[in-house]
XYZ file of C-alpha atoms in Angstrom:
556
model
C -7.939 19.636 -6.210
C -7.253 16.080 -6.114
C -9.882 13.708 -6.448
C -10.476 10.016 -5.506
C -13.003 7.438 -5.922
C -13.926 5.073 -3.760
C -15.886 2.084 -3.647
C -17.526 1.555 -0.016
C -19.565 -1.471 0.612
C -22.178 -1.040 3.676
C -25.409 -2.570 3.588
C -28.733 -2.549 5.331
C -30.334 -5.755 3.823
C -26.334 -6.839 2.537
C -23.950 -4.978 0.604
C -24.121 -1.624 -0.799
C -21.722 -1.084 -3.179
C -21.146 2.924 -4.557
C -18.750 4.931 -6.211
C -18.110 8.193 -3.962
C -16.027 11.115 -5.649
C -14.422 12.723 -2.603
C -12.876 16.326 -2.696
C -10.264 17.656 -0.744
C -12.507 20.750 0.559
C -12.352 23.671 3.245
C -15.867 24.754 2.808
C -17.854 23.095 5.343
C -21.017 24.216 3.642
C -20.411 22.332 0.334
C -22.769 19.861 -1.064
C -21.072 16.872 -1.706
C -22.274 15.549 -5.425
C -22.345 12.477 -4.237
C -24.458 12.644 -1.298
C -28.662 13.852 -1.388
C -29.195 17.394 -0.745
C -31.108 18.988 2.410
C -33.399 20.011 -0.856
C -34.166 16.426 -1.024
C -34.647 14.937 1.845
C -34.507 10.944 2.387
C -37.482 9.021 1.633
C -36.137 5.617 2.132
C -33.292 3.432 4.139
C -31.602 2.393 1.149
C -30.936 6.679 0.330
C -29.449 6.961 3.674
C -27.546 4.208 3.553
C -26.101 5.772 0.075
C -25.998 9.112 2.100
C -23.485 7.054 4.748
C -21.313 5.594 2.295
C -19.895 8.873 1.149
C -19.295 9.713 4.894
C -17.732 6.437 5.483
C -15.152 7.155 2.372
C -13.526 10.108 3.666
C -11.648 7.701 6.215
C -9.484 6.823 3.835
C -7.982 9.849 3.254
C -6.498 9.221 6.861
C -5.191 5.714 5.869
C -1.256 4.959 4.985
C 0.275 6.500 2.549
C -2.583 9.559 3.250
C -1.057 12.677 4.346
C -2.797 12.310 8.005
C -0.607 9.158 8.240
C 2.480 10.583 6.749
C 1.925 13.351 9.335
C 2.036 10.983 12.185
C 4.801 9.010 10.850
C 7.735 10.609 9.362
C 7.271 14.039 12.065
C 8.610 11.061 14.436
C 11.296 9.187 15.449
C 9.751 5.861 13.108
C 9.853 6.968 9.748
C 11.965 8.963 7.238
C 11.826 9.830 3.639
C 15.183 10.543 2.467
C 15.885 11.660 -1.214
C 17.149 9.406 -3.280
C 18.800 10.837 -6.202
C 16.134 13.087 -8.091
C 13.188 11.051 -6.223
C 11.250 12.068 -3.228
C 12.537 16.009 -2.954
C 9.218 17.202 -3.603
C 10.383 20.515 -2.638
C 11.983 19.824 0.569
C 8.594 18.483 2.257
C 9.459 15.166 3.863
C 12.761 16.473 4.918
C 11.017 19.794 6.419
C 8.413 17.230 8.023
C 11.023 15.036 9.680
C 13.322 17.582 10.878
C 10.375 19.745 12.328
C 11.254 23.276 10.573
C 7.617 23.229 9.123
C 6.473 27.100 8.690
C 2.529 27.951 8.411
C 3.808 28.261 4.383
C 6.450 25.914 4.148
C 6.439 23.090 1.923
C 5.754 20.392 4.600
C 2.417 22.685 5.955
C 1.200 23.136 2.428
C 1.057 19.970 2.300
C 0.870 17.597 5.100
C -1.266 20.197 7.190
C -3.146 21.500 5.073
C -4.468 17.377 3.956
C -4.854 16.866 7.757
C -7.147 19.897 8.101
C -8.964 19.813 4.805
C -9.305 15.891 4.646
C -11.566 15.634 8.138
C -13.496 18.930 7.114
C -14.903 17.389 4.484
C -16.146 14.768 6.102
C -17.741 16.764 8.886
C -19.372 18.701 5.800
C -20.816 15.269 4.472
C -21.599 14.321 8.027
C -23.412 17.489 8.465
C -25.796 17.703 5.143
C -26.918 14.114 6.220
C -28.194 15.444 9.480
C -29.490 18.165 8.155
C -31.096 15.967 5.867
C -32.837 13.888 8.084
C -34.198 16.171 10.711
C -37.674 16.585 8.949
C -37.823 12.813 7.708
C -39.079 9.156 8.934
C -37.724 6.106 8.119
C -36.584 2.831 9.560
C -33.791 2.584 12.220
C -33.307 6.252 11.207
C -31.974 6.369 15.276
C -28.892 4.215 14.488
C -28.170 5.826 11.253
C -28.151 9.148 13.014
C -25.771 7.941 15.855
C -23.526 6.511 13.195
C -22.923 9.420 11.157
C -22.536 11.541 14.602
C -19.764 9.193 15.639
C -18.319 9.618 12.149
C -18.366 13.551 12.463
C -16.832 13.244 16.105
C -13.973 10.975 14.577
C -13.063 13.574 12.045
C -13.015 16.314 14.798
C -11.006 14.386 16.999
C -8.312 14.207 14.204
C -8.338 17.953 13.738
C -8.370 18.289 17.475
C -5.489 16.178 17.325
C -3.118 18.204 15.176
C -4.368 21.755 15.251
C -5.582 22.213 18.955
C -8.641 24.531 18.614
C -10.983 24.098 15.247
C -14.181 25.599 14.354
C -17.203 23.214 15.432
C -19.944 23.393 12.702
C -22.817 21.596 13.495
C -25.049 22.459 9.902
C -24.525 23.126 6.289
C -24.818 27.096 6.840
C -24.187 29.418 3.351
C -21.491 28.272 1.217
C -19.236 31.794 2.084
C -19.316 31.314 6.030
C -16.638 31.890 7.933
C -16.045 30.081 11.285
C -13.555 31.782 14.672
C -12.345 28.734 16.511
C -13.411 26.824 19.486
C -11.071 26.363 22.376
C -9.652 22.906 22.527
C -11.198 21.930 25.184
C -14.375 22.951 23.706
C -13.478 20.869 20.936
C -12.709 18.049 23.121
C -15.963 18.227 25.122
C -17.984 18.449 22.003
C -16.650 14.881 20.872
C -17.005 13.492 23.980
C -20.847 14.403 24.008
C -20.960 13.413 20.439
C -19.653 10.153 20.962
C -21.114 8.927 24.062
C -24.320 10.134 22.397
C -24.104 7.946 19.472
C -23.041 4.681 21.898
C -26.142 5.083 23.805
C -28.506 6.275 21.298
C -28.648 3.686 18.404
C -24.793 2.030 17.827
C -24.685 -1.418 17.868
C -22.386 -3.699 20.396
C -21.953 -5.538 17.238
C -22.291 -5.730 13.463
C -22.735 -8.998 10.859
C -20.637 -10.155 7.961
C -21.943 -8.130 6.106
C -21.491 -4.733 7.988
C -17.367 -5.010 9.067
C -16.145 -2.022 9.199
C -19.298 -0.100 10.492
C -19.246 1.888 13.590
C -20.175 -0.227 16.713
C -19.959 0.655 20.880
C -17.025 -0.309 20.892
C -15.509 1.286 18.149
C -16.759 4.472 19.909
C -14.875 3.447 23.647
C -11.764 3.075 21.677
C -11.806 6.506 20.659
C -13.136 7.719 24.118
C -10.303 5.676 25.595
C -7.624 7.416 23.614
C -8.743 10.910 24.069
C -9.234 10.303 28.102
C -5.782 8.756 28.157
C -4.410 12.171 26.114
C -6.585 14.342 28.318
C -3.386 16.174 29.372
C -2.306 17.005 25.847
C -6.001 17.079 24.239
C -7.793 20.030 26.696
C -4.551 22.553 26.232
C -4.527 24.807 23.846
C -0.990 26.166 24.414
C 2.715 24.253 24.494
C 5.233 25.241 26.498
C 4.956 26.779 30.567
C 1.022 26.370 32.118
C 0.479 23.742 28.755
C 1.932 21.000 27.163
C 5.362 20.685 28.801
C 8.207 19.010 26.569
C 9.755 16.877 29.061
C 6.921 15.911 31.075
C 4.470 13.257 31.029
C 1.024 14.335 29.932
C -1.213 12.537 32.578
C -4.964 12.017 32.270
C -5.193 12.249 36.127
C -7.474 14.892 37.820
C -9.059 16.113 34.772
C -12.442 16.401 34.876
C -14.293 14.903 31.396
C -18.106 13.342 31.335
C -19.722 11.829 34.414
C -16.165 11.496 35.600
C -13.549 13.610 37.672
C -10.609 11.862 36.535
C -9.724 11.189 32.952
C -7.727 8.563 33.805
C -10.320 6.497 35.412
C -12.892 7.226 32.658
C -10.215 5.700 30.105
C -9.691 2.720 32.139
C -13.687 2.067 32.156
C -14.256 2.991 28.032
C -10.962 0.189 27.669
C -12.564 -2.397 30.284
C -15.976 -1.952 28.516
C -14.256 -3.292 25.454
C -12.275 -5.915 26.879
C -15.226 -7.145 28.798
C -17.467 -7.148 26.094
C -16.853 -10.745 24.985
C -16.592 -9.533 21.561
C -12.954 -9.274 20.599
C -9.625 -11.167 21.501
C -5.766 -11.376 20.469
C -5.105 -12.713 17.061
C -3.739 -15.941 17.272
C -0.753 -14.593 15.175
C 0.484 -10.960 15.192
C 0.691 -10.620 11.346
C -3.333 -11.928 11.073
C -3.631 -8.129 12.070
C -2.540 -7.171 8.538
C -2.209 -8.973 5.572
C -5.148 -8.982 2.954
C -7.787 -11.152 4.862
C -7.140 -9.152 7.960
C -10.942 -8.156 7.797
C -11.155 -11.522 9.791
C -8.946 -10.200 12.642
C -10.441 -10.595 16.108
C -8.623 -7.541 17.280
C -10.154 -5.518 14.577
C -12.503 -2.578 16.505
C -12.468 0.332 14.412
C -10.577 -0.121 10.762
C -10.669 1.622 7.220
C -12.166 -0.090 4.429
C -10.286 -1.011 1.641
C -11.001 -3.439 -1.498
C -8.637 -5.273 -4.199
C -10.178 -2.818 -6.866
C -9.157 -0.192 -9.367
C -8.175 2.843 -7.372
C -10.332 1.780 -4.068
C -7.057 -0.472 -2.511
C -4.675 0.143 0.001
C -1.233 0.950 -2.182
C 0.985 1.789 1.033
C 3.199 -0.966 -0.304
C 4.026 0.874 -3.222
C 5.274 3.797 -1.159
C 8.252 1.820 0.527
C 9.673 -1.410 -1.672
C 12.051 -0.783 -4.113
C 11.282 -0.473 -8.139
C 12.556 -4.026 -8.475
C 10.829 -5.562 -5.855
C 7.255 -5.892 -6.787
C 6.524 -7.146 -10.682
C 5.320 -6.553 -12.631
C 4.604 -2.718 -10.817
C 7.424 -0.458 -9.865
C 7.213 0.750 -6.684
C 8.816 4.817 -5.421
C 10.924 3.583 -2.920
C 10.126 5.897 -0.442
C 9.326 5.324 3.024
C 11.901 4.041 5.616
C 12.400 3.001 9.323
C 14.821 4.954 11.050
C 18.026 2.913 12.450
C 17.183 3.978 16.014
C 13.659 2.523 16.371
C 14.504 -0.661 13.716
C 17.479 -1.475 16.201
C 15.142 -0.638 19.945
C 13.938 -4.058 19.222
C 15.035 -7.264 20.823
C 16.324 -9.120 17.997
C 14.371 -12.418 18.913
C 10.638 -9.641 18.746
C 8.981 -11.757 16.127
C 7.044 -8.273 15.847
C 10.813 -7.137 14.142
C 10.146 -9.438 11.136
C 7.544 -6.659 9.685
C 10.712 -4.884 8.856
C 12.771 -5.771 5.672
C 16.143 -5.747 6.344
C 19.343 -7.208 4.245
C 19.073 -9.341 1.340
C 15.496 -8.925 -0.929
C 13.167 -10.928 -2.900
C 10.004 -9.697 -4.972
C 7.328 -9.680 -2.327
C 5.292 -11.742 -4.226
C 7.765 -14.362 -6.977
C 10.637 -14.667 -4.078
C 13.030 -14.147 -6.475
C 16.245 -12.024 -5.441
C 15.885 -8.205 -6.392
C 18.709 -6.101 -7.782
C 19.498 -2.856 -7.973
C 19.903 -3.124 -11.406
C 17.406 -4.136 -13.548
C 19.208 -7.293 -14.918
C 17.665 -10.299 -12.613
C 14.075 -10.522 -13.483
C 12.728 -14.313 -13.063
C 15.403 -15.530 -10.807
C 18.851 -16.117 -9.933
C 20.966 -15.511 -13.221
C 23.440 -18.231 -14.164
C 26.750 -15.878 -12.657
C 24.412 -15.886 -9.513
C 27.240 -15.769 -6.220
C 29.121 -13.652 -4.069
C 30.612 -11.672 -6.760
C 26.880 -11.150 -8.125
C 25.178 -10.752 -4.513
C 27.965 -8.290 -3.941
C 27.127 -5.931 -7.230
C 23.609 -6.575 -7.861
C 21.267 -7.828 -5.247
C 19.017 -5.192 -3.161
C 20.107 -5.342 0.343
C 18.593 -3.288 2.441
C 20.900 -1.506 5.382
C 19.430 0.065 9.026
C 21.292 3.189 8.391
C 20.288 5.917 5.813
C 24.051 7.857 5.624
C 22.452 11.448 4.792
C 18.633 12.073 4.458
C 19.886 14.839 1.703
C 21.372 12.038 -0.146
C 20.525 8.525 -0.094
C 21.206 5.124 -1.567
C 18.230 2.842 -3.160
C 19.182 0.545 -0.057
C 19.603 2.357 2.789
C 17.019 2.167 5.402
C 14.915 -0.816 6.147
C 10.960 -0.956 5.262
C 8.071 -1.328 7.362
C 6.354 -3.722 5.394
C 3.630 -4.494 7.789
C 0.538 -4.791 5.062
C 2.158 -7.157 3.108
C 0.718 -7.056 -0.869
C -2.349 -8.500 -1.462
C -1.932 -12.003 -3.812
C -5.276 -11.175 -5.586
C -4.310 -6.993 -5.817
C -5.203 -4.931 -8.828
C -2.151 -3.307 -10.021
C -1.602 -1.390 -7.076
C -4.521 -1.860 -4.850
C -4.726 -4.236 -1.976
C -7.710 -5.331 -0.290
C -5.751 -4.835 3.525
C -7.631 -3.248 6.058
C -5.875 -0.138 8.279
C -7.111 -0.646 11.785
C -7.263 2.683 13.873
C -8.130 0.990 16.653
C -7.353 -2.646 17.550
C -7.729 -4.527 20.942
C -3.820 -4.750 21.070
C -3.645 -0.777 21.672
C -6.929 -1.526 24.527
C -4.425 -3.881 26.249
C -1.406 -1.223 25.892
C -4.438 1.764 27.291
C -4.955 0.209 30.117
C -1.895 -0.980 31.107
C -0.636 2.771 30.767
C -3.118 3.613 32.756
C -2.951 1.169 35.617
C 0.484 1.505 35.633
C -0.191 5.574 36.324
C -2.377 3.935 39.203
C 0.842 2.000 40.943
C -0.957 -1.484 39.473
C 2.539 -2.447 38.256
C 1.798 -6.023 38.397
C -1.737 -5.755 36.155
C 0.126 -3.498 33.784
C 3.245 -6.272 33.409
C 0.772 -8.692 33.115
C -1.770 -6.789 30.283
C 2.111 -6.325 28.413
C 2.975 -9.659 28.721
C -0.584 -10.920 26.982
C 0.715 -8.914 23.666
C 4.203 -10.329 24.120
C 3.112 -13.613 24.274
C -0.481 -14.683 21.816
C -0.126 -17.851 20.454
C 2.743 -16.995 18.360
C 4.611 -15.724 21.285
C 5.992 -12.332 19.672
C 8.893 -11.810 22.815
C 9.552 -13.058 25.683
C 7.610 -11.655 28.627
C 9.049 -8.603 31.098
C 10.631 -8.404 34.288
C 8.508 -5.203 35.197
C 7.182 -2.320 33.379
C 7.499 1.404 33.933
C 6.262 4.428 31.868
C 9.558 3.902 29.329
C 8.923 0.242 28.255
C 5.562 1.058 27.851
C 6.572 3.657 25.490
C 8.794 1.089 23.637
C 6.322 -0.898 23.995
C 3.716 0.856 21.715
C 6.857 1.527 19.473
C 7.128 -2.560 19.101
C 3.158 -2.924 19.142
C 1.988 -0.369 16.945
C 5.036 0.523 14.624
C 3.744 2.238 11.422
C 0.275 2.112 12.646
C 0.777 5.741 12.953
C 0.345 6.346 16.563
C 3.672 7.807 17.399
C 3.650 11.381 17.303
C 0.590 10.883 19.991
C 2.606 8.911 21.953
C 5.460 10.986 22.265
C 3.707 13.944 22.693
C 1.843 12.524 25.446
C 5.480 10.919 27.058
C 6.872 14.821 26.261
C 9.389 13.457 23.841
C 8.025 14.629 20.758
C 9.421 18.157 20.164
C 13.548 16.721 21.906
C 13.556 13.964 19.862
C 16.875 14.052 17.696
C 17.799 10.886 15.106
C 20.441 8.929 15.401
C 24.095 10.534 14.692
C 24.386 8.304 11.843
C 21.562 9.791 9.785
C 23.412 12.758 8.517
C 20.951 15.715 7.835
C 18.314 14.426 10.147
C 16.646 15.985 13.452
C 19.896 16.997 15.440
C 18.533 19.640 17.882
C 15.549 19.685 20.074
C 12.310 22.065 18.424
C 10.212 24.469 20.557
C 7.650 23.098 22.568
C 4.840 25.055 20.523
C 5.807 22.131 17.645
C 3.173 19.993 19.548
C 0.419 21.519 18.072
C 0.783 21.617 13.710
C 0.305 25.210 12.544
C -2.904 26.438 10.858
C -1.635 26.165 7.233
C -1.614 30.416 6.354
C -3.800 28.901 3.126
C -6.381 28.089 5.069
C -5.714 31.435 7.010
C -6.100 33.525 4.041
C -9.542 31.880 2.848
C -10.890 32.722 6.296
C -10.169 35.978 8.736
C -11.956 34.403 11.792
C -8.967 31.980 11.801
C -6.295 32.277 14.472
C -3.282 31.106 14.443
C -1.591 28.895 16.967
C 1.086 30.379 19.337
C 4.795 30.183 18.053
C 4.515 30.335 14.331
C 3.536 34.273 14.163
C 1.801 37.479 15.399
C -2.166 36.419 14.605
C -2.028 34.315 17.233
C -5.452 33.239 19.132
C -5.765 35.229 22.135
């Protein structure tokens, strides 16, 4: 079981800072060591508030570089993780990720999957002890501590409901050896959705202090609610394929009914307009002031994971895709890279293209040229030219030559949280936003282009492509494809793809470019949408079904 510890700073009356040990756990009725037991209930603010900590932790498992993210990244069109000589084979997982052949036992299942379902579970099981906890008890602003931790619980269902379809809901800590059947995804769905707008309305703030970024807030909540309404047509199926989620179609929100609304659509447009309208957010005045190390000062920032410049409590995505060379005095895996096709979809003058390093390389933090070979450390040697740029220097290419097989420089890296100056070894203090107001603008304009508002959605486009900074020039027109690309330029590496083309039907028929030898070549079934229920967590628990497509104990 791997185990993590991480420092999460919330306060009540300013910061509370605690170490939380979190497990990667199936049994939704553990008791978390680090959180207070229904035995003892809460007798003041400041134990809840230690309580919420723990829950607030978990979200990190669903950061970069956490197998939630890797899921949603390199099962896409964005990312790839070739080997590279006896580095990153890990049994054949990334490639079997990639290249969609994942089994409910193969390598990529085992691992990815089985993070993605574990990973949110135990959060719901912190989530649930603390309101279990607190039934019988009275304290102050107990109300908004309650709707917090609900909107926690719903995030961490709406991730499983995400990937898996159908989960068991499990509302209480229950006997350690329960077994739960699943709910129907739309059960699933509806459950969040009550969850959620429960928690807005009950006891969330509009807005938090200094001294409370990163805590839940209304809006954090609509930008959730926004994102399911818009995947309504992918999100309240439970099967892929004829009557479900089609592979070539787009997934509309229209006509489904969801809360207080008959149209999904419509109720996303309303969640994203009570968030735009709210006076409380704006566009960064520069596109990369979304994520380098002070990024906690973003205006765009709505919903975001924690992270500090501390031992083990940092972000350390960074270390996942430079090159050994190119970040002293650590040495990075040299893992992650962009795939050709979506590195070259950009206009070449999309300023939002510079988060990708491509050709010649520096250290990341010195700027001095990085070799391949270890033999340039603090600067250009005295033989530095042509001969020496040609034989030494780390270049980075666009094209990876064969996934099986490749070179320390092929492939270009999203380096979009650029290392923290004041990091601890590894650890940055870079915040991952979930949700920020530029994926709001990119909602809506989805949505009112859906509507035949053409114009509105051009416009809402244009407002991204042009902050202060100006990131591109602005667009003709839009239609449902450039707003596709256009969350590819947006939100690349933010780990929003595989929604996105599942939702657009190009998920499962994606195939790589030719040049990536090895790669996706061939279309996948449709049932691919939906990740299998890893036969681990299968085995620990009869009630489980299995999803259609990837064997015979299928749900019914």
């Amino acid at each position: 079981m791997k185990r993590f510890f991480v420092k999460a700073s919330i306060g009540a009356a300013g910061l509370v800072a605690l170490l939380v040990p979190l497990h990667g756990c199936t049994d939704l009725g553990e008791s978390p060591p680090s959180l207070i037991t229904p035995r003892n209930f809460y007798s003041s603010e400041s134990e809840a508030v230690a309580a919420l900590a723990g829950i607030y932790a978990q979200l990190r498992s669903t950061a970069p570089e956490g197998q939630i993210y890797d899921a949603n990244e390199i099962s896409t069109d964005e990312e790839v993780v070739p080997t590279r000589g006896s580095d990153w084979n890990d049994g054949g997982q990334w490639i079997d990720l990639h290249n969609m052949t994942w089994k409910p036992n193969s390598a990529a299942t085992l691992n990815f999957f089985n993070g993605a379902w574990n990973n949110p579970y135990a959060g719901i099981a912190r989530a649930n002890l603390f309101l279990v906890a607190v039934k019988n008890t009275t304290f102050s602003n107990k109300e908004a501590y309650v709707a917090e931790v609900r909107a926690l619980r719903a995030f961490y269902y709406y991730i499983l409901m995400d990937f898996f379809g159908g989960v068991p809901i499990v509302t209480d800590t229950g006997l350690a050896n329960a077994k739960h059947a699943r709910n129907t995804r739309r059960e699933v769905f509806d459950f969040i959705e009550q969850e959620l707008i429960a928690a807005r309305d009950s006891g969330l703030p509009a807005t938090r202090d200094a001294g409370d970024n990163g805590r839940f807030t209304k809006s954090g909540v609509d930008a959730i609610l926004a994102n399911m309404y818009l995947n309504a047509g992918v999100f309240t199926k439970d099967s892929a394929g004829v009557g479900g989620i089609s592979a070539t179609t787009y997934n509309s929100c229209a006509g489904i009914p969801v809360s207080g609304n008959p149209d999904a659509c419509q109720a996303a447009l309303a969640a994203a307009n009570r968030i735009l309208n709210s006076g409380y957010y704006r566009l960064a005045d520069s596109f990369p002031q979304n994520f380098r190390a002070d990024n906690y000062k973003s205006p765009e920032n709505i919903f975001v994971v924690k992270f500090i410049a501390a031992d083990g409590l940092g972000m350390d995505y960074a270390m996942a895709i430079l090159h050994y060379n190119q970040y002293a005095p650590l040495s990075p895996w040299n893992g992650f890279a962009i795939t050709a096709q979506s590195y070259n979809a950009f206009d070449s003058t999309d300023k939002r293209r510079q988060v990708v390093l491509i050709g010649p390389q520096n250290d990341v933090l010195t700027g001095a040229p990085a070799c391949v070979r270890p033999d340039c450390a603090g600067g250009k040697p005295d033989n530095y030219g042509p001969i020496w740029e040609s034989t030494h220097r780390l270049i980075f290419t666009d094209t990876i030559h064969d996934i099986h097989s490749a070179t320390e420089g092929e492939g270009g890296r999203i380096y979009k949280w650029p290392v923290d100056p004041a990091h601890i070894t590894q650890n940055s203090g870079n915040d991952y936003a979930w949700f920020r107001l530029g994926e709001i603008y990119l909602i809506k304009a989805e949505i009112e282009n859906e509507l035949g508002n053409v114009a509105l959605a051009t416009a809402l486009v244009d407002s991204l492509r042009a902050r202060r900074d100006t990131v591109a020039a602005p667009l003709v027109t839009v239609n449902r494809a450039v707003i596709l690309r256009e969350r590819l330029f947006e939100l690349l590496g933010e780990g929003k793809r595989r929604q996105d083309l599942i939702r657009f039907g190009a998920y499962t028929t994606r195939v790589d470019d030719p040049s990536l030898v090895g790669g996706k070549s061939t279309p996948a079934a449709n049932y691919y949408v939906l990740a299998p229920i890893p036969q681990t967590q299968i085995d620990a628990n009869p009630k489980l079904c299995q999803n259609p497509g990837y064997g015979t104990a299928t749900c019914p």
